[in-house]
mmCIF file of C-alpha atoms in Angstrom:
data_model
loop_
_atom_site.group_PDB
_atom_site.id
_atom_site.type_symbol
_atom_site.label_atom_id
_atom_site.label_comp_id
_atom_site.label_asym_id
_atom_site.label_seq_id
_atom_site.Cartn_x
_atom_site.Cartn_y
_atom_site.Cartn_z
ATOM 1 C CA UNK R 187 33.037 -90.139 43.791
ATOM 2 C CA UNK R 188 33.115 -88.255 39.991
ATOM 3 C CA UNK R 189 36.067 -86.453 39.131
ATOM 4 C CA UNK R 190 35.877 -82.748 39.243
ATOM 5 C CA UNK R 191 35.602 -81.431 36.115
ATOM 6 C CA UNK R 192 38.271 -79.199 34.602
ATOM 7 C CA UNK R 193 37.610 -75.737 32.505
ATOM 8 C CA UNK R 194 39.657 -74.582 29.935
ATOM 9 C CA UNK R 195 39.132 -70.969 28.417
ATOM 10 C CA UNK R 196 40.177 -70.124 24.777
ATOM 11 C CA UNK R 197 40.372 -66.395 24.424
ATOM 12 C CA UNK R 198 40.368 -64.963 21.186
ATOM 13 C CA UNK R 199 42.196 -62.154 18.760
ATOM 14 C CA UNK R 200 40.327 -58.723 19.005
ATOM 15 C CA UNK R 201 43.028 -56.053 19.301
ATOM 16 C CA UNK R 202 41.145 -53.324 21.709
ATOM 17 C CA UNK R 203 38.049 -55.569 21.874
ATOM 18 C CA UNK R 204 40.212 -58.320 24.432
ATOM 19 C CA UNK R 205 39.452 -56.086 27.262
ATOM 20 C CA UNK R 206 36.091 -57.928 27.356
ATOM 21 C CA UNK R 207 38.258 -60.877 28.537
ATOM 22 C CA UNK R 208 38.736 -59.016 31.908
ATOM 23 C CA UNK R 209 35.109 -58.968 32.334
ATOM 24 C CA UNK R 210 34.747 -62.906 31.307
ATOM 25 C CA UNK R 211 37.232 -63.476 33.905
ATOM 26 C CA UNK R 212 35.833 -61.623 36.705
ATOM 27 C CA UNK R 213 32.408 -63.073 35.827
ATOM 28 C CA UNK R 214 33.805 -66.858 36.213
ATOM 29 C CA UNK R 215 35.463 -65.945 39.019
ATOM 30 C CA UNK R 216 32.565 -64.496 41.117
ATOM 31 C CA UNK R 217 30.923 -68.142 40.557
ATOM 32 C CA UNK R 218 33.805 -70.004 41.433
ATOM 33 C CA UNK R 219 34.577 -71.451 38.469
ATOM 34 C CA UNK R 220 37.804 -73.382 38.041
ATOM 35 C CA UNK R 221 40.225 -72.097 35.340
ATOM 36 C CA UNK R 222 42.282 -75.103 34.929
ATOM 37 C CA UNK R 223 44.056 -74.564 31.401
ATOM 38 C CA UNK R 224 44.001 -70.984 29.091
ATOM 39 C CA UNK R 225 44.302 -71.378 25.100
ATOM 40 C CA UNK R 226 45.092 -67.203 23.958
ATOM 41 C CA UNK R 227 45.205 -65.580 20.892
ATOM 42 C CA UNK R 228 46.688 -62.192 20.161
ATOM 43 C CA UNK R 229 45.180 -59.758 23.237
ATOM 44 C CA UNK R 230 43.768 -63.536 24.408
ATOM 45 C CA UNK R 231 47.248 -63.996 25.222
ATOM 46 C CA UNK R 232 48.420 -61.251 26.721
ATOM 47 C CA UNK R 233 45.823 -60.969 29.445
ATOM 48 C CA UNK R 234 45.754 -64.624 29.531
ATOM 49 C CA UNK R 235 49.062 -64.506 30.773
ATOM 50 C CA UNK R 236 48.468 -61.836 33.170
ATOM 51 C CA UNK R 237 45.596 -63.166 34.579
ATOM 52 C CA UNK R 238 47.611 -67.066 34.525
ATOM 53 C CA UNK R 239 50.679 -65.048 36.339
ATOM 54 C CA UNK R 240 48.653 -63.575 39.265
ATOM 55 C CA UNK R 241 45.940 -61.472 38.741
ATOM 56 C CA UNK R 242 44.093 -58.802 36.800
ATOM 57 C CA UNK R 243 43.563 -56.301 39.281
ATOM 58 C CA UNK R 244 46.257 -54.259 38.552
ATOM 59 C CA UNK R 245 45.865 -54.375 34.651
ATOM 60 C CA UNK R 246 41.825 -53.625 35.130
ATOM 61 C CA UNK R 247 42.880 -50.438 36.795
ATOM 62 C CA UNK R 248 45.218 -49.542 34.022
ATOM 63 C CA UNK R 249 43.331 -50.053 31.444
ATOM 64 C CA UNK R 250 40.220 -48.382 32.390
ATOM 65 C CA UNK R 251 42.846 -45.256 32.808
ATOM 66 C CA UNK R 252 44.029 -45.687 29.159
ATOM 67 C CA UNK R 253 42.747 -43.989 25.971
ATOM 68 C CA UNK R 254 43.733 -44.009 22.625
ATOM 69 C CA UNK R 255 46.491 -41.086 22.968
ATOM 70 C CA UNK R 256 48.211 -43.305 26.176
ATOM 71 C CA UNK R 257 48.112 -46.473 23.800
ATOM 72 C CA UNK R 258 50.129 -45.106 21.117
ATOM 73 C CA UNK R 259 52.809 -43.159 23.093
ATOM 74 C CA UNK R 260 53.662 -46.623 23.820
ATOM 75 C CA UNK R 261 54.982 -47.435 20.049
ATOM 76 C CA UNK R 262 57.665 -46.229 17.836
ATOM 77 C CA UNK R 263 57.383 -44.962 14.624
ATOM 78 C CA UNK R 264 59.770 -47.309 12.286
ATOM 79 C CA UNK R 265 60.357 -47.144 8.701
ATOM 80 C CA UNK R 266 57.200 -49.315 7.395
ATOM 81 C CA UNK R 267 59.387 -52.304 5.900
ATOM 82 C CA UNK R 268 57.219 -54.876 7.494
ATOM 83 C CA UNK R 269 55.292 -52.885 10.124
ATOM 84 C CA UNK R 270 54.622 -49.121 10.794
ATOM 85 C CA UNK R 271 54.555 -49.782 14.930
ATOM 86 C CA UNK R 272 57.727 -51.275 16.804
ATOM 87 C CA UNK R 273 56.759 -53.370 19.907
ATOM 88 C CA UNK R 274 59.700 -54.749 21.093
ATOM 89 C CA UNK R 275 60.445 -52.888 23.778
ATOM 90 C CA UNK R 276 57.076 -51.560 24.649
ATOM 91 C CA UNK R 277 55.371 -54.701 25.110
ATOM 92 C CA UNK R 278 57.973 -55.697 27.827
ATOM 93 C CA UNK R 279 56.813 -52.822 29.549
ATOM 94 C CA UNK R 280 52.886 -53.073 29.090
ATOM 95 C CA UNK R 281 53.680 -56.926 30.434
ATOM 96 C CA UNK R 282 55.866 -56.594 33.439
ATOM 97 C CA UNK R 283 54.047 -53.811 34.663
ATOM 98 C CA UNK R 284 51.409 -56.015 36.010
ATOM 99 C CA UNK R 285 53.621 -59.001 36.837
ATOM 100 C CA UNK R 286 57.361 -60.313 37.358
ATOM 101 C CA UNK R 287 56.845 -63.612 35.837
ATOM 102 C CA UNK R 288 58.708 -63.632 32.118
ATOM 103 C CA UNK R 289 58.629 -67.509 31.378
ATOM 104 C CA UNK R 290 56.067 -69.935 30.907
ATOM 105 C CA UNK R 291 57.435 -72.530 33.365
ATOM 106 C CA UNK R 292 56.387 -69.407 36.067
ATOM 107 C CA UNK R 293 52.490 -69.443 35.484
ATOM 108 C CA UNK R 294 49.831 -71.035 37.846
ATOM 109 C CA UNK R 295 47.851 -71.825 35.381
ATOM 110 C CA UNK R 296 48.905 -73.926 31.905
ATOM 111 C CA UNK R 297 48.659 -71.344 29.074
ATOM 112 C CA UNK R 298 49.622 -71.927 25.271
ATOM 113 C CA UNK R 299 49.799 -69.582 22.662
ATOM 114 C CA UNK R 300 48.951 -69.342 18.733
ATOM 115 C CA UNK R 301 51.150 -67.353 15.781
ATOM 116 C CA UNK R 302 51.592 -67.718 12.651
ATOM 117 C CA UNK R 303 54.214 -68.949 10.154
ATOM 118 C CA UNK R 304 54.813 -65.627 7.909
ATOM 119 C CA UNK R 305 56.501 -68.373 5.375
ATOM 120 C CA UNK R 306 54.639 -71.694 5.632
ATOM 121 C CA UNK R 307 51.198 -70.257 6.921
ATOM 122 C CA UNK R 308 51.464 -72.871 9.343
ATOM 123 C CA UNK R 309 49.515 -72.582 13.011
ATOM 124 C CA UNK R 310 52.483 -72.081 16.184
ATOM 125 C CA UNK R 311 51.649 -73.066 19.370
ATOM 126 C CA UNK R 312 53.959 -71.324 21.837
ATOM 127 C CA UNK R 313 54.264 -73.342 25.136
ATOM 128 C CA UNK R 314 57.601 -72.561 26.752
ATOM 129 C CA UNK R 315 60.610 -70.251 27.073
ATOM 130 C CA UNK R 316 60.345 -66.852 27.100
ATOM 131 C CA UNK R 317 57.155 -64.781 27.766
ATOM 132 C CA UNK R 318 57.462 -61.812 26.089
ATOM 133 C CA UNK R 319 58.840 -63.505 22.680
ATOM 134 C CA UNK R 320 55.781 -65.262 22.646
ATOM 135 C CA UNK R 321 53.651 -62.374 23.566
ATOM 136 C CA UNK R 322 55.163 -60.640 20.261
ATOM 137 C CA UNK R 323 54.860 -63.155 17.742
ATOM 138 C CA UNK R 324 50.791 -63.951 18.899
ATOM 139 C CA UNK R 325 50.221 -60.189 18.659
ATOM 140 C CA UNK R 326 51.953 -58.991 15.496
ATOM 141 C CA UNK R 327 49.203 -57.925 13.487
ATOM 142 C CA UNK R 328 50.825 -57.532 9.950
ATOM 143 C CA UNK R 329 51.241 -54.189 8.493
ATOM 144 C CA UNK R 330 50.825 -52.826 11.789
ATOM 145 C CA UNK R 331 53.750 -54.650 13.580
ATOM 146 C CA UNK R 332 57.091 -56.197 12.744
ATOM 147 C CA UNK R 333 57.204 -59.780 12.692
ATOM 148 C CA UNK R 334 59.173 -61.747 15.555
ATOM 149 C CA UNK R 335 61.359 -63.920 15.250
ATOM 150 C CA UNK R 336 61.479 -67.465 17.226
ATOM 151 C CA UNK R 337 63.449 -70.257 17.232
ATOM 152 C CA UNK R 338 64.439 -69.412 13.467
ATOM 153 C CA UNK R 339 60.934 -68.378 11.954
ATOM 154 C CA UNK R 340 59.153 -65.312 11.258
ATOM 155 C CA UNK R 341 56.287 -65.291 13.597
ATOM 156 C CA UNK R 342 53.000 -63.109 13.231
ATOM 157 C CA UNK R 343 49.298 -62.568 15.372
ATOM 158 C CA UNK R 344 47.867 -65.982 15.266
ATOM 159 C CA UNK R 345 44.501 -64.666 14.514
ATOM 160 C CA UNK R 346 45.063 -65.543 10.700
ATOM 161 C CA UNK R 347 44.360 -69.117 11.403
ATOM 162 C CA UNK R 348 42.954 -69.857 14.654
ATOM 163 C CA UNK R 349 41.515 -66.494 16.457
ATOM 164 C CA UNK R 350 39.758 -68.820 19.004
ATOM 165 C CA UNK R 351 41.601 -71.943 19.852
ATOM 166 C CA UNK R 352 39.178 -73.958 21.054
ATOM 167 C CA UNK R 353 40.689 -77.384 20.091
ATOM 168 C CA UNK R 354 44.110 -76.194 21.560
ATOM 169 C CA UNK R 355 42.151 -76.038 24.996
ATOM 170 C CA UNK R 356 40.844 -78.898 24.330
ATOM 171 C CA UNK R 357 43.851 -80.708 23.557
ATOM 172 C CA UNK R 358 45.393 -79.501 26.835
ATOM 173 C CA UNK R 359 42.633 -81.859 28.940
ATOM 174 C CA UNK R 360 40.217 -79.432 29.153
ATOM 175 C CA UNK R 361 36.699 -81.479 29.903
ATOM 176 C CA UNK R 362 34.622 -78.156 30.010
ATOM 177 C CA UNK R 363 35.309 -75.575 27.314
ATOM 178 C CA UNK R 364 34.269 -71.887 27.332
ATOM 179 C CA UNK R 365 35.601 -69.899 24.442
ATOM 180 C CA UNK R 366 35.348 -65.817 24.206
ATOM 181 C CA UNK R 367 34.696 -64.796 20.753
ATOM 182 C CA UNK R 368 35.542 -61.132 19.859
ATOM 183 C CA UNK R 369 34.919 -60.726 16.436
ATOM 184 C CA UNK R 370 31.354 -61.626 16.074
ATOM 185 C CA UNK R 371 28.578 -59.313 14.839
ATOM 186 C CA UNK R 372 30.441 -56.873 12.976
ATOM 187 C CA UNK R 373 28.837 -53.868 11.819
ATOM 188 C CA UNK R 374 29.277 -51.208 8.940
ATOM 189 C CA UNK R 375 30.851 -47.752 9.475
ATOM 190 C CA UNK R 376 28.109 -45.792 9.027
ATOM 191 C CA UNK R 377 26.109 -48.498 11.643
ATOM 192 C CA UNK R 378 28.451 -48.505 13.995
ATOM 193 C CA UNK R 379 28.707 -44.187 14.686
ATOM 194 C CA UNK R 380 25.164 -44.441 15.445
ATOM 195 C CA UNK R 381 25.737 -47.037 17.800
ATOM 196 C CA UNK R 382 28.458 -45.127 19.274
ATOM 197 C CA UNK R 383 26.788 -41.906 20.263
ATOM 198 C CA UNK R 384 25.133 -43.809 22.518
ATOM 199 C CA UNK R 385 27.410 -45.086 24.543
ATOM 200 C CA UNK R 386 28.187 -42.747 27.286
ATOM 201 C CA UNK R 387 31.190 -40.201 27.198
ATOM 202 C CA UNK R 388 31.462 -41.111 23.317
ATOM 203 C CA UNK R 389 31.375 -36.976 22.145
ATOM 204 C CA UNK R 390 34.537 -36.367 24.928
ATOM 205 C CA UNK R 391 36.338 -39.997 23.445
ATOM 206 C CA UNK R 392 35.849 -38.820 19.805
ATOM 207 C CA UNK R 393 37.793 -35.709 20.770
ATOM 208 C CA UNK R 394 40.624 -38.185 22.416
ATOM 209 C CA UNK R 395 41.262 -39.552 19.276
ATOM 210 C CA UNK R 396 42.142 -36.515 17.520
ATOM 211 C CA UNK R 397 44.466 -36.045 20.054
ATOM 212 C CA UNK R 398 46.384 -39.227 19.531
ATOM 213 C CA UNK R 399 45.808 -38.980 15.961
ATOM 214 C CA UNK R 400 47.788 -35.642 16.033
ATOM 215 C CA UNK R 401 50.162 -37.807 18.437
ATOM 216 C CA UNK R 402 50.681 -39.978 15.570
ATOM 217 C CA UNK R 403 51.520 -37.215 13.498
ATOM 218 C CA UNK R 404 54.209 -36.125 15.573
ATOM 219 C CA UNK R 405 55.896 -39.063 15.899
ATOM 220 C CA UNK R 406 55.798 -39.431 12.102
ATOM 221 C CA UNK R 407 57.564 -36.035 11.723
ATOM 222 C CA UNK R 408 60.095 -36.500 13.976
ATOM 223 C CA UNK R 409 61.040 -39.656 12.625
ATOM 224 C CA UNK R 410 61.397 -38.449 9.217
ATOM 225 C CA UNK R 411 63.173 -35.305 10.762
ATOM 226 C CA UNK R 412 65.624 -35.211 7.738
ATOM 227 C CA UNK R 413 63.135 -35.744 5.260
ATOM 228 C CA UNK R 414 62.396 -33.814 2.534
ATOM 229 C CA UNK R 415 59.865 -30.929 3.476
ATOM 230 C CA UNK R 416 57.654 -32.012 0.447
ATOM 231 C CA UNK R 417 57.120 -35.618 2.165
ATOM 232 C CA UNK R 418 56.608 -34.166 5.697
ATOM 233 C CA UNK R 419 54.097 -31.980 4.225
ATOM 234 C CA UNK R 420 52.278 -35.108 2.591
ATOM 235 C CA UNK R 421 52.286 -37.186 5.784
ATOM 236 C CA UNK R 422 51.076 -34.111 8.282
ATOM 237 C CA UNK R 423 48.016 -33.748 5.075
ATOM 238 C CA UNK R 424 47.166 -37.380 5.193
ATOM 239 C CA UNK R 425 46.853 -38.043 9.126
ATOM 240 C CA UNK R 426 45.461 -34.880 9.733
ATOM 241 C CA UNK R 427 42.611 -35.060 7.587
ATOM 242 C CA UNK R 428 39.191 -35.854 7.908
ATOM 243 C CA UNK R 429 37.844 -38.236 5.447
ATOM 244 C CA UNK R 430 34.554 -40.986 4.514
ATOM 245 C CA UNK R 431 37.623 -42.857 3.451
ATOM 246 C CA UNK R 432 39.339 -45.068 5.883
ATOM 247 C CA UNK R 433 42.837 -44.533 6.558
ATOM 248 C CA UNK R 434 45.090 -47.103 5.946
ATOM 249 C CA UNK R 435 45.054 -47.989 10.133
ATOM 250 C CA UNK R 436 41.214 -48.714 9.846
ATOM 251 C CA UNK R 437 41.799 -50.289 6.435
ATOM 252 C CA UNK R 438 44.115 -53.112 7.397
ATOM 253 C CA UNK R 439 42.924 -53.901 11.092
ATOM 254 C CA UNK R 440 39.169 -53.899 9.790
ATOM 255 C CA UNK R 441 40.499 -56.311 7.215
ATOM 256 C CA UNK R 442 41.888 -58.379 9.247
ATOM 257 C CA UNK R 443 39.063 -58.318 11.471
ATOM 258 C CA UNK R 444 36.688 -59.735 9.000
ATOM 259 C CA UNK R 445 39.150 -62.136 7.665
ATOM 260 C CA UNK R 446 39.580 -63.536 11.497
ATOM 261 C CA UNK R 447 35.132 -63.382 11.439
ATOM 262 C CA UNK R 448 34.692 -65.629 9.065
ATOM 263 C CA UNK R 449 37.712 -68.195 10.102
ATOM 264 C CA UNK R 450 36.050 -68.014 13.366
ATOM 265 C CA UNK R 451 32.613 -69.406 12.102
ATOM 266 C CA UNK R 452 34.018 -72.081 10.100
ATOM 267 C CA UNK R 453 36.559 -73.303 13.143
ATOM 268 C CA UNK R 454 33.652 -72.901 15.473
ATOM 269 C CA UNK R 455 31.110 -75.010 12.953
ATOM 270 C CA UNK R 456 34.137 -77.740 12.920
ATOM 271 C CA UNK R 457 35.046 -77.591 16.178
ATOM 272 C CA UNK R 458 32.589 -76.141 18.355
ATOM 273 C CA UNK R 459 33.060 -75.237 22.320
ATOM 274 C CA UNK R 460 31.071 -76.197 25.236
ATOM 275 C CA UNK R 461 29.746 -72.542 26.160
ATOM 276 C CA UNK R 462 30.118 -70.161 23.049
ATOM 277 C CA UNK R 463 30.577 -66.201 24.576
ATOM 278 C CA UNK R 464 30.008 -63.596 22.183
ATOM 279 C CA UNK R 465 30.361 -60.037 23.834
ATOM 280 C CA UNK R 466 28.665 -57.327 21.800
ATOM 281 C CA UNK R 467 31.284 -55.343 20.698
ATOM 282 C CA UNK R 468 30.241 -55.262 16.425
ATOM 283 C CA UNK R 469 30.344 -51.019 16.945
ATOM 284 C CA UNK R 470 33.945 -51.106 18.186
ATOM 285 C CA UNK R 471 36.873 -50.767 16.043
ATOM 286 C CA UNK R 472 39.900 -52.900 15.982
ATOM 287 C CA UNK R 473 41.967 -49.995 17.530
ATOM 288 C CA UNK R 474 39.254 -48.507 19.621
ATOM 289 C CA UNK R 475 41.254 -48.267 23.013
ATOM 290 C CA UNK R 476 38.412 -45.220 24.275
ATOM 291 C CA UNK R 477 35.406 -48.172 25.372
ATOM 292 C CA UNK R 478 37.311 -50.255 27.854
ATOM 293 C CA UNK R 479 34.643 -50.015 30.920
ATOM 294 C CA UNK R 480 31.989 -50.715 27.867
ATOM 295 C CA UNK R 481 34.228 -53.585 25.925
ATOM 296 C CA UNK R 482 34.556 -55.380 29.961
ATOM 297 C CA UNK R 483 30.849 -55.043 31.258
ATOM 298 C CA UNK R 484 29.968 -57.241 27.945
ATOM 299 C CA UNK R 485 32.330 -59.475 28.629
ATOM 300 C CA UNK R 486 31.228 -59.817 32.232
ATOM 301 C CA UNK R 487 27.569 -59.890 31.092
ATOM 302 C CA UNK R 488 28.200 -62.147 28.432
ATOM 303 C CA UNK R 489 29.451 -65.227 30.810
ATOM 304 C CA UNK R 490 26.723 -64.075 33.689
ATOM 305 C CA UNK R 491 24.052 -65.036 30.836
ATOM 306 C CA UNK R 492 24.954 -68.284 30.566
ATOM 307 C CA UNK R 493 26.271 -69.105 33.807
ATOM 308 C CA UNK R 494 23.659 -71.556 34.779
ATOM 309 C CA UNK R 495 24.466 -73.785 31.261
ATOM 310 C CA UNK R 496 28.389 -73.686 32.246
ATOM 311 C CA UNK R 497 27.104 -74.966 35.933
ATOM 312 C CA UNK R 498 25.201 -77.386 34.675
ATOM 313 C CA UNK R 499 28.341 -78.765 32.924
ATOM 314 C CA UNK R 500 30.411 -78.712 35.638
ATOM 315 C CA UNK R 501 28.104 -81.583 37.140
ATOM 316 C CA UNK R 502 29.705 -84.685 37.263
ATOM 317 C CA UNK R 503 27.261 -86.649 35.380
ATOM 318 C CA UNK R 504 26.191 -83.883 32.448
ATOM 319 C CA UNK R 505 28.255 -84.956 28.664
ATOM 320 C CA UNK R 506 29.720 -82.115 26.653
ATOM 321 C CA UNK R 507 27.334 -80.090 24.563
ATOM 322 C CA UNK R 508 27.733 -80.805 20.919
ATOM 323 C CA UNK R 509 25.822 -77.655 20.380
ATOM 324 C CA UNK R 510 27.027 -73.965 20.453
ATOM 325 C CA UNK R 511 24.837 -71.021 20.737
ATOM 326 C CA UNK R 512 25.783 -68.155 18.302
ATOM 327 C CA UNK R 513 24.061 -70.020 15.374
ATOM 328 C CA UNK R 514 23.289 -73.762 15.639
ATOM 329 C CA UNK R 515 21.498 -74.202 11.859
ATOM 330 C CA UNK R 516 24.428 -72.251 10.052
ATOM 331 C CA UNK R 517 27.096 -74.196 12.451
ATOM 332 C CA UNK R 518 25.836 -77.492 11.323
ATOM 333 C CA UNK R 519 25.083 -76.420 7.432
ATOM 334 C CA UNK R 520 28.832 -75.021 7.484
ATOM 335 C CA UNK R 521 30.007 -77.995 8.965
ATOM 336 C CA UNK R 522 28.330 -80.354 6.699
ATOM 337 C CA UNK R 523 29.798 -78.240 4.006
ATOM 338 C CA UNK R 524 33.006 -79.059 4.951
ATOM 339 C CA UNK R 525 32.331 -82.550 5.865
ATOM 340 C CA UNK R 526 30.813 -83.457 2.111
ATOM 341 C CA UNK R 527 33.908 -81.379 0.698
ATOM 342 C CA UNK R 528 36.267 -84.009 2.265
ATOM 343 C CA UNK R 529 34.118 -87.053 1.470
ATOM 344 C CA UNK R 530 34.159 -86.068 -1.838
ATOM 345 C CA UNK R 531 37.986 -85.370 -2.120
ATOM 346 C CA UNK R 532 38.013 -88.506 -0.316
ATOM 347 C CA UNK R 533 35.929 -90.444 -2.772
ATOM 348 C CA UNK R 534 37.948 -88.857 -5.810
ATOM 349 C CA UNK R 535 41.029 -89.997 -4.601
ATOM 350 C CA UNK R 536 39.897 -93.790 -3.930
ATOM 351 C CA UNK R 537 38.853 -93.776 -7.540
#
């Protein structure tokens, strides 16, 4: 009799966009399909570890009660050394609200994690200890968060060099892999408010984030309460107002986001997946916490598209598909690219 194939699922960085990995879940789950080993990322993490803990029930009904006011009531305002947000104590309480587990050794499922060396800019894979130390590093998006510190080194979101681990699954015995790809498609500004109106209860959302922008605000001032009334004045001018210029939020997470885009189509061309989902989610910000019933019905529709391919590698006698879907030409020119780079560095050094 074949062996029973096993399935692991790398879930990528996305910040607000990772709610989509509720809907991937429920999708796979509905078909019975075995979720044997979980690769996360930044928000891949965080409900991987949920979801590896127990279940996602409870954080699906939490979420879809959250906006963008609830979301940052959650952080501190710090001095902005090395982060405007503190998330120290906050994330404890966004994770154990859903779960008692705190250590790796407690999950039902095997789950690793990526950061990021701030100093050597070398990939992390978190596998054991403590939780919520992990959960930290892998989501410390820099200049919005602090870095954490593990084991001796200055840890940050692992999105800056692998926002889909793939070959971690893969190197955990996965024989089936899907990967959930968040940062696909993205889309200009201007683009992405037309998209927007469409999407229902956008107008009522829009006026949500002027509420938590003005949240913001607040916090600001009473951090700097014994400031000088000329700076207070200056931050209350430059969060309150409306501008074609993004603020600095949108500045450094859409930054990031594109940086994490186009590391994602080279890893992918180099290392592709067995099933490729790509949720379309180009008209959401980063920080967009006011589309989470929208960001998890593409996630869910996303793996119910291409459910038959992943059963049809679950047979016992079907290989693993070289191919991946989002864009097999430019996969294969970009990985020939990089394959002739190395032959030639190769060749150079021989000589």
């Amino acid at each position: 009799m074949s062996p029973v194939k096993s399935v692991g699922l790398a879930l990528g960085s996305g910040s607000s966009r990772g709610w989509a990995h509720i809907g991937a879940i429920e999708a796979l789950e509905e078909e019975n399909i075995p979720i044997n080993y979980i690769a996360g990322c930044s928000v891949g993490s965080y409900i991987g570890a949920i979801y590896a803990s127990g279940s996602l029930k409870s954080l699906k009904n939490f979420v879809l009660r959250m906006d963008g006011k609830k979301v940052f009531s959650y952080f501190d305002v710090v001095f902005p050394r090395s982060g405007f947000l503190n998330a120290t104590k906050k994330v404890k309480e966004l994770f154990s609200m859903h779960t008692d587990v705190n250590d790796f050794s407690q999950l039902n499922i095997p789950l690793l994690m990526v950061a990021t060396d701030l100093e050597s800019g070398d990939k992390v894979v978190l596998r054991s200890g403590n939780l919520l130390h992990a959960l930290r590093a892998t989501m410390s998006m820099p200049g919005l968060f602090a870095p954490t510190n593990v084991k001796g080194r200055w840890l940050v979101d692992g999105g800056l060099v692998d926002p889909v681990p793939v070959g971690i699954a893969r190197a955990m015995g996965a024989d089936v892999v899907i990967a959930v790809d968040l940062n696909s498609g993205l889309i200009s500004r201007k683009d992405r408010k037309k998209i927007q109106k469409k999407i229902p209860g956008t107008d009522k959302k829009a006026g949500n984030r002027h509420e938590y922008k003005n949240e913001l605000v607040q916090k600001l001032t009473d951090y700097y309460e014994n400031a000088g009334a000329s700076l207070k004045k200056k931050i209350n001018e430059l969060l309150r107002q409306e501008s074609s210029v993004p603020d600095i939020m949108e500045t450094v997470t859409t930054s990031i986001g594109i940086m994490q885009e186009r590391i994602t189509r080279i890893n992918l061309a180099v290392e592709p997946p067995d099933i490729l989902i790509q949720p379309r989610l180009g008209e959401l910000k980063m920080m967009d916490f006011d589309n989470v019933e929208h960001a998890i019905e593409e996630g869910y529709s996303g793996v119910k598209q291409q459910m038959e391919d992943i059963k049809a590698l679950l047979e016992p006698n079907r290989g693993r598909r070289l191919e991946i879907e989002y864009s097999r030409s430019e996969a294969g020119d970009l990985k020939s690219e990089i394959t002739g780079r190395r032959s030639e560095t190769e060749k150079r050094e021989s000589e």
